[in-house]
Amino acid sequence: MKRLFTFLVVLALIGYLSFKGAVWWLADQRLAEARKAVEDAGVIDRGEIRSGIEGRLVLGNGGYQHFRLTQPVEFDRLMFDAGSPLALLSALLDPADLPGHWSLQAENLRLKLDTNMFRNWVTAGSEVTPALFSPVCGPDHRQHLGSGDLLRLGISGVSGEALVIQRVDGVYGELTTVNAGSVDVDWPGARLNPLDLPGIAESTTSAMTVTLRDGGLMRRVAAYCSRESGVETGEWTSIVMDAFSEALRARGFSASDQLLALYRQWLTEGGELTLDVDPSAPVWGVPVRGGGEAEGASLDVRYNRSQVPDVYLTSVEPELPERPDAMLEPVVTDGGMDGSADIVAGWNVRDKDDAESWIGQTVRVTLENGNVVEGRLVSVGDSRMEIARLTDGGEVAYPLAIRLIATFEVWRRGQTR
């Protein structure tokens, strides 16, 4: 009996160690394949690999560094729960052969914010469709909310937890942050295949329910950006609303009155917004009247759990807004004998040798070849200065050789410095 007991203990220990070793090796192989698959876009740091006999694979202290970003996305713990040891081994052997029910949870998922979130070499095309959500956040109304503004709001990073659950009847996901609200997604009938992520839209014909909660962020943004823009909150809201309408017209749509009212309310008050959208449908399933939709069609939207009627778009002729090559505010040149000038609202010419004293301010430089670069002055070195501009992808810092700068201008509101 003692020999049998000893044999069973040894057999169980060998089986346990074999399972742990097999999971570690298979996980290392799959993660190596993942690193190779994304090597053109970024680098995966898998961290530590651990597993549990209950069918869990845990990665500890890992992250992902995208080449376009200056900061990595990191996590303390990333846990995949397959439900059983056999299901975990099957999933690692063939990632397309996932069980009917599994979950993926990230703990302390975080992204540290920087004034320049995008690499200097990341550029955008000269002609881009205006963004639908791009709040004005500066005296120059082409200056929009960026990561530097969030830092000045006291938001040094975004952190929280993420959860994805694959159920037999669909996919559920949520992202909850400490200081930027949360988003929940419930997609009936959807099936997530890690080897074909875009294919999830074709796995179901159902719409997804998305719930956004801002956690008080929008009120802070509205107060901060209106102050930075030098206008009252109501006027700031009107400026952002006009930009939203222009962005829709550039795409060939016009918003209904209720949609505009809902957007205005969300801009200034935030709250909880729940809507049903379909990623596989045109315009994500938002009804477009005049485009084949029934006249009474409306998007299913609930604001703070109350139904909002008559939310739809109307087809119009696309109209791209005109974007001048340079701003039309008056340029004020130095006129005093001592090199000083009366400071008035508008662009004020300053000596580029003193550019370091204007770091953080909105500036405009004209190069010797006639090109104009406008944005927030980030840094000044011996031979270069960096100006951050907001693009569709985020904030981009442009390095400029000081010797090639013909004029250096600073936007002032008229107050004495």
GROMACS .gro file of C-alpha atoms in nm:
model
  417
    1MET     CA    1   0.000   0.000   0.000
    2LYS     CA    2   0.284   0.235   0.087
    3ARG     CA    3   0.451   0.166  -0.247
    4LEU     CA    4   0.124   0.229  -0.429
    5PHE     CA    5   0.074   0.556  -0.245
    6THR     CA    6   0.430   0.662  -0.319
    7PHE     CA    7   0.386   0.567  -0.685
    8LEU     CA    8   0.066   0.771  -0.712
    9VAL     CA    9   0.230   1.074  -0.547
   10VAL     CA   10   0.530   1.052  -0.782
   11LEU     CA   11   0.300   1.005  -1.081
   12ALA     CA   12   0.091   1.307  -0.979
   13LEU     CA   13   0.405   1.515  -0.930
   14ILE     CA   14   0.541   1.413  -1.270
   15GLY     CA   15   0.205   1.493  -1.430
   16TYR     CA   16   0.190   1.832  -1.258
   17LEU     CA   17   0.544   1.924  -1.358
   18SER     CA   18   0.482   1.798  -1.713
   19PHE     CA   19   0.169   2.012  -1.737
   20LYS     CA   20   0.350   2.321  -1.605
   21GLY     CA   21   0.644   2.263  -1.837
   22ALA     CA   22   0.422   2.204  -2.140
   23VAL     CA   23   0.216   2.518  -2.072
   24TRP     CA   24   0.531   2.728  -2.025
   25TRP     CA   25   0.688   2.601  -2.347
   26LEU     CA   26   0.372   2.632  -2.555
   27ALA     CA   27   0.300   2.980  -2.418
   28ASP     CA   28   0.657   3.088  -2.496
   29GLN     CA   29   0.618   2.958  -2.853
   30ARG     CA   30   0.283   3.131  -2.910
   31LEU     CA   31   0.415   3.459  -2.769
   32ALA     CA   32   0.723   3.434  -2.990
   33GLU     CA   33   0.489   3.399  -3.288
   34ALA     CA   34   0.290   3.700  -3.167
   35ARG     CA   35   0.609   3.906  -3.135
   36LYS     CA   36   0.705   3.814  -3.490
   37ALA     CA   37   0.356   3.898  -3.620
   38VAL     CA   38   0.372   4.253  -3.480
   39GLU     CA   39   0.744   4.318  -3.524
   40ASP     CA   40   0.673   4.582  -3.790
   41ALA     CA   41   0.446   4.774  -3.553
   42GLY     CA   42   0.584   4.722  -3.204
   43VAL     CA   43   0.749   4.501  -2.944
   44ILE     CA   44   0.580   4.265  -2.699
   45ASP     CA   45   0.734   4.216  -2.355
   46ARG     CA   46   0.577   3.893  -2.231
   47GLY     CA   47   0.714   3.927  -1.878
   48GLU     CA   48   0.689   3.622  -1.653
   49ILE     CA   49   0.493   3.311  -1.752
   50ARG     CA   50   0.295   3.126  -1.485
   51SER     CA   51   0.010   2.878  -1.498
   52GLY     CA   52  -0.247   2.712  -1.274
   53ILE     CA   53  -0.379   2.357  -1.271
   54GLU     CA   54  -0.732   2.499  -1.295
   55GLY     CA   55  -0.660   2.599  -1.657
   56ARG     CA   56  -0.516   2.951  -1.622
   57LEU     CA   57  -0.221   3.110  -1.797
   58VAL     CA   58  -0.080   3.420  -1.627
   59LEU     CA   59   0.169   3.673  -1.763
   60GLY     CA   60   0.325   3.904  -1.507
   61ASN     CA   61   0.486   4.248  -1.542
   62GLY     CA   62   0.473   4.267  -1.921
   63GLY     CA   63   0.378   4.525  -2.179
   64TYR     CA   64   0.363   4.637  -2.538
   65GLN     CA   65   0.560   4.921  -2.699
   66HIS     CA   66   0.413   5.048  -3.024
   67PHE     CA   67   0.672   5.213  -3.247
   68ARG     CA   68   0.444   5.516  -3.300
   69LEU     CA   69   0.414   5.582  -2.927
   70THR     CA   70   0.675   5.721  -2.691
   71GLN     CA   71   0.532   5.530  -2.393
   72PRO     CA   72   0.453   5.158  -2.355
   73VAL     CA   73   0.128   4.999  -2.243
   74GLU     CA   74   0.212   4.794  -1.934
   75PHE     CA   75   0.031   4.552  -1.705
   76ASP     CA   76   0.095   4.385  -1.371
   77ARG     CA   77  -0.104   4.071  -1.448
   78LEU     CA   78  -0.263   3.934  -1.765
   79MET     CA   79  -0.466   3.620  -1.700
   80PHE     CA   80  -0.621   3.385  -1.959
   81ASP     CA   81  -0.872   3.141  -1.810
   82ALA     CA   82  -0.963   2.852  -2.039
   83GLY     CA   83  -1.173   2.675  -1.776
   84SER     CA   84  -0.978   2.347  -1.759
   85PRO     CA   85  -0.621   2.218  -1.805
   86LEU     CA   86  -0.713   2.029  -2.122
   87ALA     CA   87  -0.883   2.335  -2.274
   88LEU     CA   88  -0.575   2.545  -2.194
   89LEU     CA   89  -0.340   2.300  -2.362
   90SER     CA   90  -0.569   2.277  -2.667
   91ALA     CA   91  -0.582   2.656  -2.694
   92LEU     CA   92  -0.203   2.684  -2.676
   93LEU     CA   93  -0.158   2.409  -2.934
   94ASP     CA   94  -0.404   2.578  -3.171
   95PRO     CA   95  -0.514   2.935  -3.079
   96ALA     CA   96  -0.804   2.904  -3.324
   97ASP     CA   97  -0.939   2.611  -3.117
   98LEU     CA   98  -1.059   2.807  -2.816
   99PRO     CA   99  -1.325   2.666  -2.582
  100GLY     CA  100  -1.681   2.792  -2.593
  101HIS     CA  101  -1.626   2.996  -2.276
  102TRP     CA  102  -1.303   3.171  -2.179
  103SER     CA  103  -1.190   3.501  -2.031
  104LEU     CA  104  -0.893   3.738  -2.050
  105GLN     CA  105  -0.832   3.984  -1.768
  106ALA     CA  106  -0.566   4.256  -1.736
  107GLU     CA  107  -0.490   4.404  -1.395
  108ASN     CA  108  -0.329   4.745  -1.346
  109LEU     CA  109  -0.322   4.810  -1.718
  110ARG     CA  110  -0.157   5.148  -1.762
  111LEU     CA  111  -0.028   5.401  -2.012
  112LYS     CA  112   0.183   5.690  -1.888
  113LEU     CA  113   0.107   6.018  -2.064
  114ASP     CA  114   0.377   6.236  -2.215
  115THR     CA  115   0.361   6.579  -2.377
  116ASN     CA  116   0.469   6.406  -2.698
  117MET     CA  117   0.286   6.075  -2.722
  118PHE     CA  118   0.394   6.013  -3.081
  119ARG     CA  119   0.740   5.976  -3.227
  120ASN     CA  120   0.887   6.275  -3.410
  121TRP     CA  121   0.905   6.080  -3.735
  122VAL     CA  122   0.533   6.007  -3.732
  123THR     CA  123   0.372   6.245  -3.979
  124ALA     CA  124   0.029   6.288  -4.123
  125GLY     CA  125  -0.089   6.375  -4.469
  126SER     CA  126  -0.153   6.738  -4.553
  127GLU     CA  127  -0.513   6.669  -4.646
  128VAL     CA  128  -0.705   6.475  -4.383
  129THR     CA  129  -1.075   6.449  -4.304
  130PRO     CA  130  -1.141   6.653  -3.988
  131ALA     CA  131  -1.189   6.448  -3.672
  132LEU     CA  132  -1.540   6.412  -3.531
  133PHE     CA  133  -1.421   6.458  -3.173
  134SER     CA  134  -1.142   6.712  -3.143
  135PRO     CA  135  -1.220   6.977  -2.880
  136VAL     CA  136  -1.064   7.318  -2.928
  137CYS     CA  137  -0.819   7.378  -2.645
  138GLY     CA  138  -0.619   7.697  -2.709
  139PRO     CA  139  -0.644   8.057  -2.826
  140ASP     CA  140  -0.578   7.942  -3.179
  141HIS     CA  141  -0.892   7.743  -3.259
  142ARG     CA  142  -0.694   7.498  -3.469
  143GLN     CA  143  -0.520   7.389  -3.149
  144HIS     CA  144  -0.700   7.088  -3.003
  145LEU     CA  145  -0.699   6.882  -2.685
  146GLY     CA  146  -0.377   6.683  -2.652
  147SER     CA  147  -0.188   6.475  -2.400
  148GLY     CA  148  -0.009   6.788  -2.274
  149ASP     CA  149  -0.346   6.938  -2.179
  150LEU     CA  150  -0.440   6.621  -1.991
  151LEU     CA  151  -0.112   6.645  -1.800
  152ARG     CA  152  -0.194   7.003  -1.703
  153LEU     CA  153  -0.534   6.875  -1.588
  154GLY     CA  154  -0.352   6.647  -1.345
  155ILE     CA  155  -0.396   6.329  -1.548
  156SER     CA  156  -0.044   6.186  -1.567
  157GLY     CA  157  -0.156   5.854  -1.708
  158VAL     CA  158  -0.445   5.621  -1.782
  159SER     CA  159  -0.470   5.310  -1.566
  160GLY     CA  160  -0.731   5.054  -1.480
  161GLU     CA  161  -0.849   4.703  -1.557
  162ALA     CA  162  -0.970   4.532  -1.874
  163LEU     CA  163  -1.184   4.222  -1.913
  164VAL     CA  164  -1.290   4.019  -2.217
  165ILE     CA  165  -1.529   3.725  -2.178
  166GLN     CA  166  -1.618   3.491  -2.463
  167ARG     CA  167  -1.952   3.333  -2.391
  168VAL     CA  168  -2.142   3.076  -2.589
  169ASP     CA  169  -2.392   3.349  -2.683
  170GLY     CA  170  -2.147   3.632  -2.757
  171VAL     CA  171  -1.861   3.851  -2.639
  172TYR     CA  172  -1.854   4.089  -2.346
  173GLY     CA  173  -1.574   4.338  -2.280
  174GLU     CA  174  -1.510   4.622  -2.040
  175LEU     CA  175  -1.236   4.875  -1.974
  176THR     CA  176  -1.251   5.060  -1.642
  177THR     CA  177  -1.004   5.339  -1.570
  178VAL     CA  178  -0.923   5.533  -1.255
  179ASN     CA  179  -0.965   5.885  -1.392
  180ALA     CA  180  -1.105   5.860  -1.746
  181GLY     CA  181  -1.432   5.673  -1.706
  182SER     CA  182  -1.518   5.333  -1.851
  183VAL     CA  183  -1.656   5.158  -2.156
  184ASP     CA  184  -1.859   4.834  -2.171
  185VAL     CA  185  -1.931   4.634  -2.485
  186ASP     CA  186  -2.184   4.351  -2.515
  187TRP     CA  187  -2.195   4.182  -2.858
  188PRO     CA  188  -2.449   3.897  -2.888
  189GLY     CA  189  -2.351   3.611  -3.118
  190ALA     CA  190  -1.995   3.738  -3.174
  191ARG     CA  191  -1.704   3.494  -3.178
  192LEU     CA  192  -1.350   3.619  -3.113
  193ASN     CA  193  -1.068   3.445  -3.301
  194PRO     CA  194  -0.722   3.573  -3.196
  195LEU     CA  195  -0.582   3.472  -3.535
  196ASP     CA  196  -0.844   3.676  -3.723
  197LEU     CA  197  -0.952   3.971  -3.513
  198PRO     CA  198  -1.126   4.163  -3.798
  199GLY     CA  199  -1.336   3.851  -3.861
  200ILE     CA  200  -1.535   3.911  -3.543
  201ALA     CA  201  -1.762   4.150  -3.736
  202GLU     CA  202  -1.857   3.869  -3.974
  203SER     CA  203  -1.923   3.618  -3.696
  204THR     CA  204  -2.259   3.773  -3.604
  205THR     CA  205  -2.543   3.974  -3.753
  206SER     CA  206  -2.636   4.135  -3.421
  207ALA     CA  207  -2.556   4.490  -3.317
  208MET     CA  208  -2.333   4.558  -3.018
  209THR     CA  209  -2.439   4.756  -2.714
  210VAL     CA  210  -2.177   5.010  -2.606
  211THR     CA  211  -2.197   5.197  -2.274
  212LEU     CA  212  -1.968   5.496  -2.212
  213ARG     CA  213  -1.920   5.658  -1.872
  214ASP     CA  214  -1.692   5.962  -1.855
  215GLY     CA  215  -1.630   5.960  -1.479
  216GLY     CA  216  -1.654   6.341  -1.462
  217LEU     CA  217  -1.380   6.391  -1.721
  218MET     CA  218  -1.588   6.589  -1.972
  219ARG     CA  219  -1.677   6.859  -1.718
  220ARG     CA  220  -1.309   6.907  -1.639
  221VAL     CA  221  -1.217   6.916  -2.008
  222ALA     CA  222  -1.490   7.168  -2.088
  223ALA     CA  223  -1.386   7.401  -1.804
  224TYR     CA  224  -1.014   7.373  -1.886
  225CYS     CA  225  -1.039   7.407  -2.264
  226SER     CA  226  -1.280   7.701  -2.252
  227ARG     CA  227  -1.042   7.879  -2.015
  228GLU     CA  228  -0.741   7.802  -2.237
  229SER     CA  229  -0.935   7.922  -2.542
  230GLY     CA  230  -1.017   8.251  -2.371
  231VAL     CA  231  -1.396   8.212  -2.409
  232GLU     CA  232  -1.694   8.123  -2.193
  233THR     CA  233  -1.800   7.758  -2.175
  234GLY     CA  234  -2.110   7.823  -2.385
  235GLU     CA  235  -1.910   7.985  -2.664
  236TRP     CA  236  -1.649   7.709  -2.646
  237THR     CA  237  -1.923   7.449  -2.682
  238SER     CA  238  -2.059   7.626  -2.990
  239ILE     CA  239  -1.710   7.626  -3.148
  240VAL     CA  240  -1.672   7.251  -3.088
  241MET     CA  241  -2.025   7.186  -3.216
  242ASP     CA  242  -1.952   7.379  -3.537
  243ALA     CA  243  -1.637   7.169  -3.587
  244PHE     CA  244  -1.842   6.851  -3.533
  245SER     CA  245  -2.098   6.961  -3.794
  246GLU     CA  246  -1.822   7.047  -4.041
  247ALA     CA  247  -1.659   6.707  -3.988
  248LEU     CA  248  -1.992   6.535  -4.058
  249ARG     CA  249  -2.047   6.743  -4.373
  250ALA     CA  250  -1.700   6.647  -4.492
  251ARG     CA  251  -1.821   6.286  -4.471
  252GLY     CA  252  -2.148   6.363  -4.650
  253PHE     CA  253  -2.382   6.375  -4.350
  254SER     CA  254  -2.582   6.618  -4.144
  255ALA     CA  255  -2.683   6.549  -3.781
  256SER     CA  256  -3.039   6.564  -3.654
  257ASP     CA  257  -3.130   6.827  -3.394
  258GLN     CA  258  -3.154   6.562  -3.123
  259LEU     CA  259  -2.811   6.423  -3.211
  260LEU     CA  260  -2.659   6.770  -3.187
  261ALA     CA  261  -2.833   6.833  -2.855
  262LEU     CA  262  -2.708   6.499  -2.721
  263TYR     CA  263  -2.352   6.576  -2.832
  264ARG     CA  264  -2.367   6.920  -2.671
  265GLN     CA  265  -2.493   6.771  -2.343
  266TRP     CA  266  -2.218   6.507  -2.344
  267LEU     CA  267  -1.951   6.770  -2.411
  268THR     CA  268  -2.038   6.981  -2.108
  269GLU     CA  269  -2.186   6.735  -1.859
  270GLY     CA  270  -2.064   6.386  -1.955
  271GLY     CA  271  -2.265   6.107  -1.793
  272GLU     CA  272  -2.364   5.759  -1.908
  273LEU     CA  273  -2.429   5.703  -2.278
  274THR     CA  274  -2.559   5.369  -2.410
  275LEU     CA  275  -2.606   5.304  -2.780
  276ASP     CA  276  -2.653   5.010  -3.016
  277VAL     CA  277  -2.415   5.012  -3.313
  278ASP     CA  278  -2.328   4.766  -3.588
  279PRO     CA  279  -1.962   4.770  -3.700
  280SER     CA  280  -2.042   4.570  -4.013
  281ALA     CA  281  -2.305   4.819  -4.133
  282PRO     CA  282  -2.243   5.152  -4.309
  283VAL     CA  283  -2.187   5.436  -4.061
  284TRP     CA  284  -2.186   5.173  -3.785
  285GLY     CA  285  -2.559   5.125  -3.818
  286VAL     CA  286  -2.657   5.488  -3.756
  287PRO     CA  287  -2.975   5.549  -3.963
  288VAL     CA  288  -2.917   5.778  -4.261
  289ARG     CA  289  -3.235   5.938  -4.384
  290GLY     CA  290  -3.235   6.012  -4.752
  291GLY     CA  291  -3.001   5.717  -4.800
  292GLY     CA  292  -3.250   5.434  -4.822
  293GLU     CA  293  -3.349   5.427  -4.455
  294ALA     CA  294  -3.710   5.454  -4.342
  295GLU     CA  295  -3.808   5.808  -4.253
  296GLY     CA  296  -3.885   5.714  -3.893
  297ALA     CA  297  -3.559   5.526  -3.833
  298SER     CA  298  -3.362   5.633  -3.525
  299LEU     CA  299  -3.053   5.505  -3.344
  300ASP     CA  300  -3.125   5.329  -3.015
  301VAL     CA  301  -2.959   5.568  -2.766
  302ARG     CA  302  -3.003   5.609  -2.390
  303TYR     CA  303  -2.852   5.900  -2.199
  304ASN     CA  304  -2.834   5.848  -1.824
  305ARG     CA  305  -3.073   5.554  -1.881
  306SER     CA  306  -3.336   5.770  -2.053
  307GLN     CA  307  -3.429   5.700  -2.415
  308VAL     CA  308  -3.329   5.968  -2.666
  309PRO     CA  309  -3.554   5.979  -2.976
  310ASP     CA  310  -3.483   6.101  -3.330
  311VAL     CA  311  -3.109   6.037  -3.339
  312TYR     CA  312  -3.010   5.998  -3.703
  313LEU     CA  313  -2.806   6.141  -3.990
  314THR     CA  314  -2.917   6.292  -4.320
  315SER     CA  315  -2.731   6.251  -4.649
  316VAL     CA  316  -2.586   6.575  -4.786
  317GLU     CA  317  -2.330   6.668  -5.048
  318PRO     CA  318  -1.980   6.624  -4.898
  319GLU     CA  319  -1.828   6.960  -4.816
  320LEU     CA  320  -1.464   6.975  -4.707
  321PRO     CA  321  -1.396   7.282  -4.491
  322GLU     CA  322  -1.148   7.531  -4.628
  323ARG     CA  323  -0.826   7.534  -4.431
  324PRO     CA  324  -0.609   7.842  -4.488
  325ASP     CA  325  -0.235   7.790  -4.525
  326ALA     CA  326  -0.177   8.044  -4.248
  327MET     CA  327  -0.391   8.194  -3.977
  328LEU     CA  328  -0.545   8.532  -4.046
  329GLU     CA  329  -0.479   8.699  -3.710
  330PRO     CA  330  -0.276   9.018  -3.731
  331VAL     CA  331   0.100   8.986  -3.689
  332VAL     CA  332   0.250   9.242  -3.452
  333THR     CA  333   0.612   9.327  -3.512
  334ASP     CA  334   0.862   9.470  -3.268
  335GLY     CA  335   0.837   9.844  -3.301
  336GLY     CA  336   1.015   9.988  -2.998
  337MET     CA  337   1.372  10.114  -3.001
  338ASP     CA  338   1.453   9.876  -2.714
  339GLY     CA  339   1.330   9.575  -2.905
  340SER     CA  340   1.002   9.558  -2.711
  341ALA     CA  341   0.651   9.604  -2.843
  342ASP     CA  342   0.302   9.654  -2.710
  343ILE     CA  343   0.153   9.310  -2.660
  344VAL     CA  344  -0.187   9.273  -2.824
  345ALA     CA  345  -0.414   8.980  -2.890
  346GLY     CA  346  -0.280   8.794  -3.192
  347TRP     CA  347   0.052   8.678  -3.328
  348ASN     CA  348   0.354   8.863  -3.191
  349VAL     CA  349   0.693   8.833  -3.362
  350ARG     CA  350   0.970   8.736  -3.119
  351ASP     CA  351   1.341   8.668  -3.148
  352LYS     CA  352   1.401   8.300  -3.214
  353ASP     CA  353   1.709   8.319  -2.992
  354ASP     CA  354   1.471   8.373  -2.698
  355ALA     CA  355   1.241   8.085  -2.797
  356GLU     CA  356   1.323   7.887  -2.483
  357SER     CA  357   1.132   8.138  -2.272
  358TRP     CA  358   0.812   8.053  -2.465
  359ILE     CA  359   0.808   7.675  -2.405
  360GLY     CA  360   0.452   7.556  -2.355
  361GLN     CA  361   0.301   7.847  -2.552
  362THR     CA  362   0.125   7.840  -2.887
  363VAL     CA  363   0.376   7.948  -3.152
  364ARG     CA  364   0.399   7.979  -3.530
  365VAL     CA  365   0.721   7.960  -3.726
  366THR     CA  366   0.773   8.040  -4.093
  367LEU     CA  367   1.061   7.856  -4.255
  368GLU     CA  368   1.286   8.005  -4.521
  369ASN     CA  369   1.113   7.792  -4.785
  370GLY     CA  370   0.778   7.952  -4.696
  371ASN     CA  371   0.630   7.658  -4.504
  372VAL     CA  372   0.443   7.742  -4.185
  373VAL     CA  373   0.440   7.519  -3.877
  374GLU     CA  374   0.204   7.601  -3.595
  375GLY     CA  375   0.146   7.437  -3.256
  376ARG     CA  376   0.271   7.418  -2.900
  377LEU     CA  377   0.641   7.477  -2.838
  378VAL     CA  378   0.771   7.166  -2.661
  379SER     CA  379   1.148   7.210  -2.634
  380VAL     CA  380   1.437   7.421  -2.759
  381GLY     CA  381   1.793   7.296  -2.808
  382ASP     CA  382   2.113   7.438  -2.943
  383SER     CA  383   2.020   7.369  -3.305
  384ARG     CA  384   1.658   7.249  -3.302
  385MET     CA  385   1.320   7.326  -3.153
  386GLU     CA  386   1.020   7.094  -3.133
  387ILE     CA  387   0.663   7.203  -3.202
  388ALA     CA  388   0.377   6.967  -3.117
  389ARG     CA  389   0.070   6.954  -3.338
  390LEU     CA  390  -0.249   6.750  -3.306
  391THR     CA  391  -0.328   6.510  -3.589
  392ASP     CA  392  -0.596   6.244  -3.628
  393GLY     CA  393  -0.360   5.997  -3.460
  394GLY     CA  394  -0.277   6.223  -3.164
  395GLU     CA  395  -0.009   6.476  -3.080
  396VAL     CA  396   0.301   6.479  -3.303
  397ALA     CA  397   0.624   6.669  -3.227
  398TYR     CA  398   0.801   6.818  -3.530
  399PRO     CA  399   1.176   6.887  -3.493
  400LEU     CA  400   1.279   7.206  -3.678
  401ALA     CA  401   1.630   7.335  -3.745
  402ILE     CA  402   1.655   7.684  -3.588
  403ARG     CA  403   1.882   7.807  -3.867
  404LEU     CA  404   1.602   7.746  -4.121
  405ILE     CA  405   1.345   7.957  -3.932
  406ALA     CA  406   1.272   8.294  -4.093
  407THR     CA  407   1.019   8.427  -3.839
  408PHE     CA  408   0.915   8.312  -3.492
  409GLU     CA  409   0.576   8.425  -3.358
  410VAL     CA  410   0.394   8.374  -3.027
  411TRP     CA  411   0.020   8.391  -2.974
  412ARG     CA  412  -0.069   8.636  -2.698
  413ARG     CA  413  -0.399   8.741  -2.551
  414GLY     CA  414  -0.289   9.101  -2.495
  415GLN     CA  415  -0.178   9.075  -2.134
  416THR     CA  416   0.163   9.197  -2.020
  417ARG     CA  417   0.406   8.916  -1.975
   0.00000   0.00000   0.00000
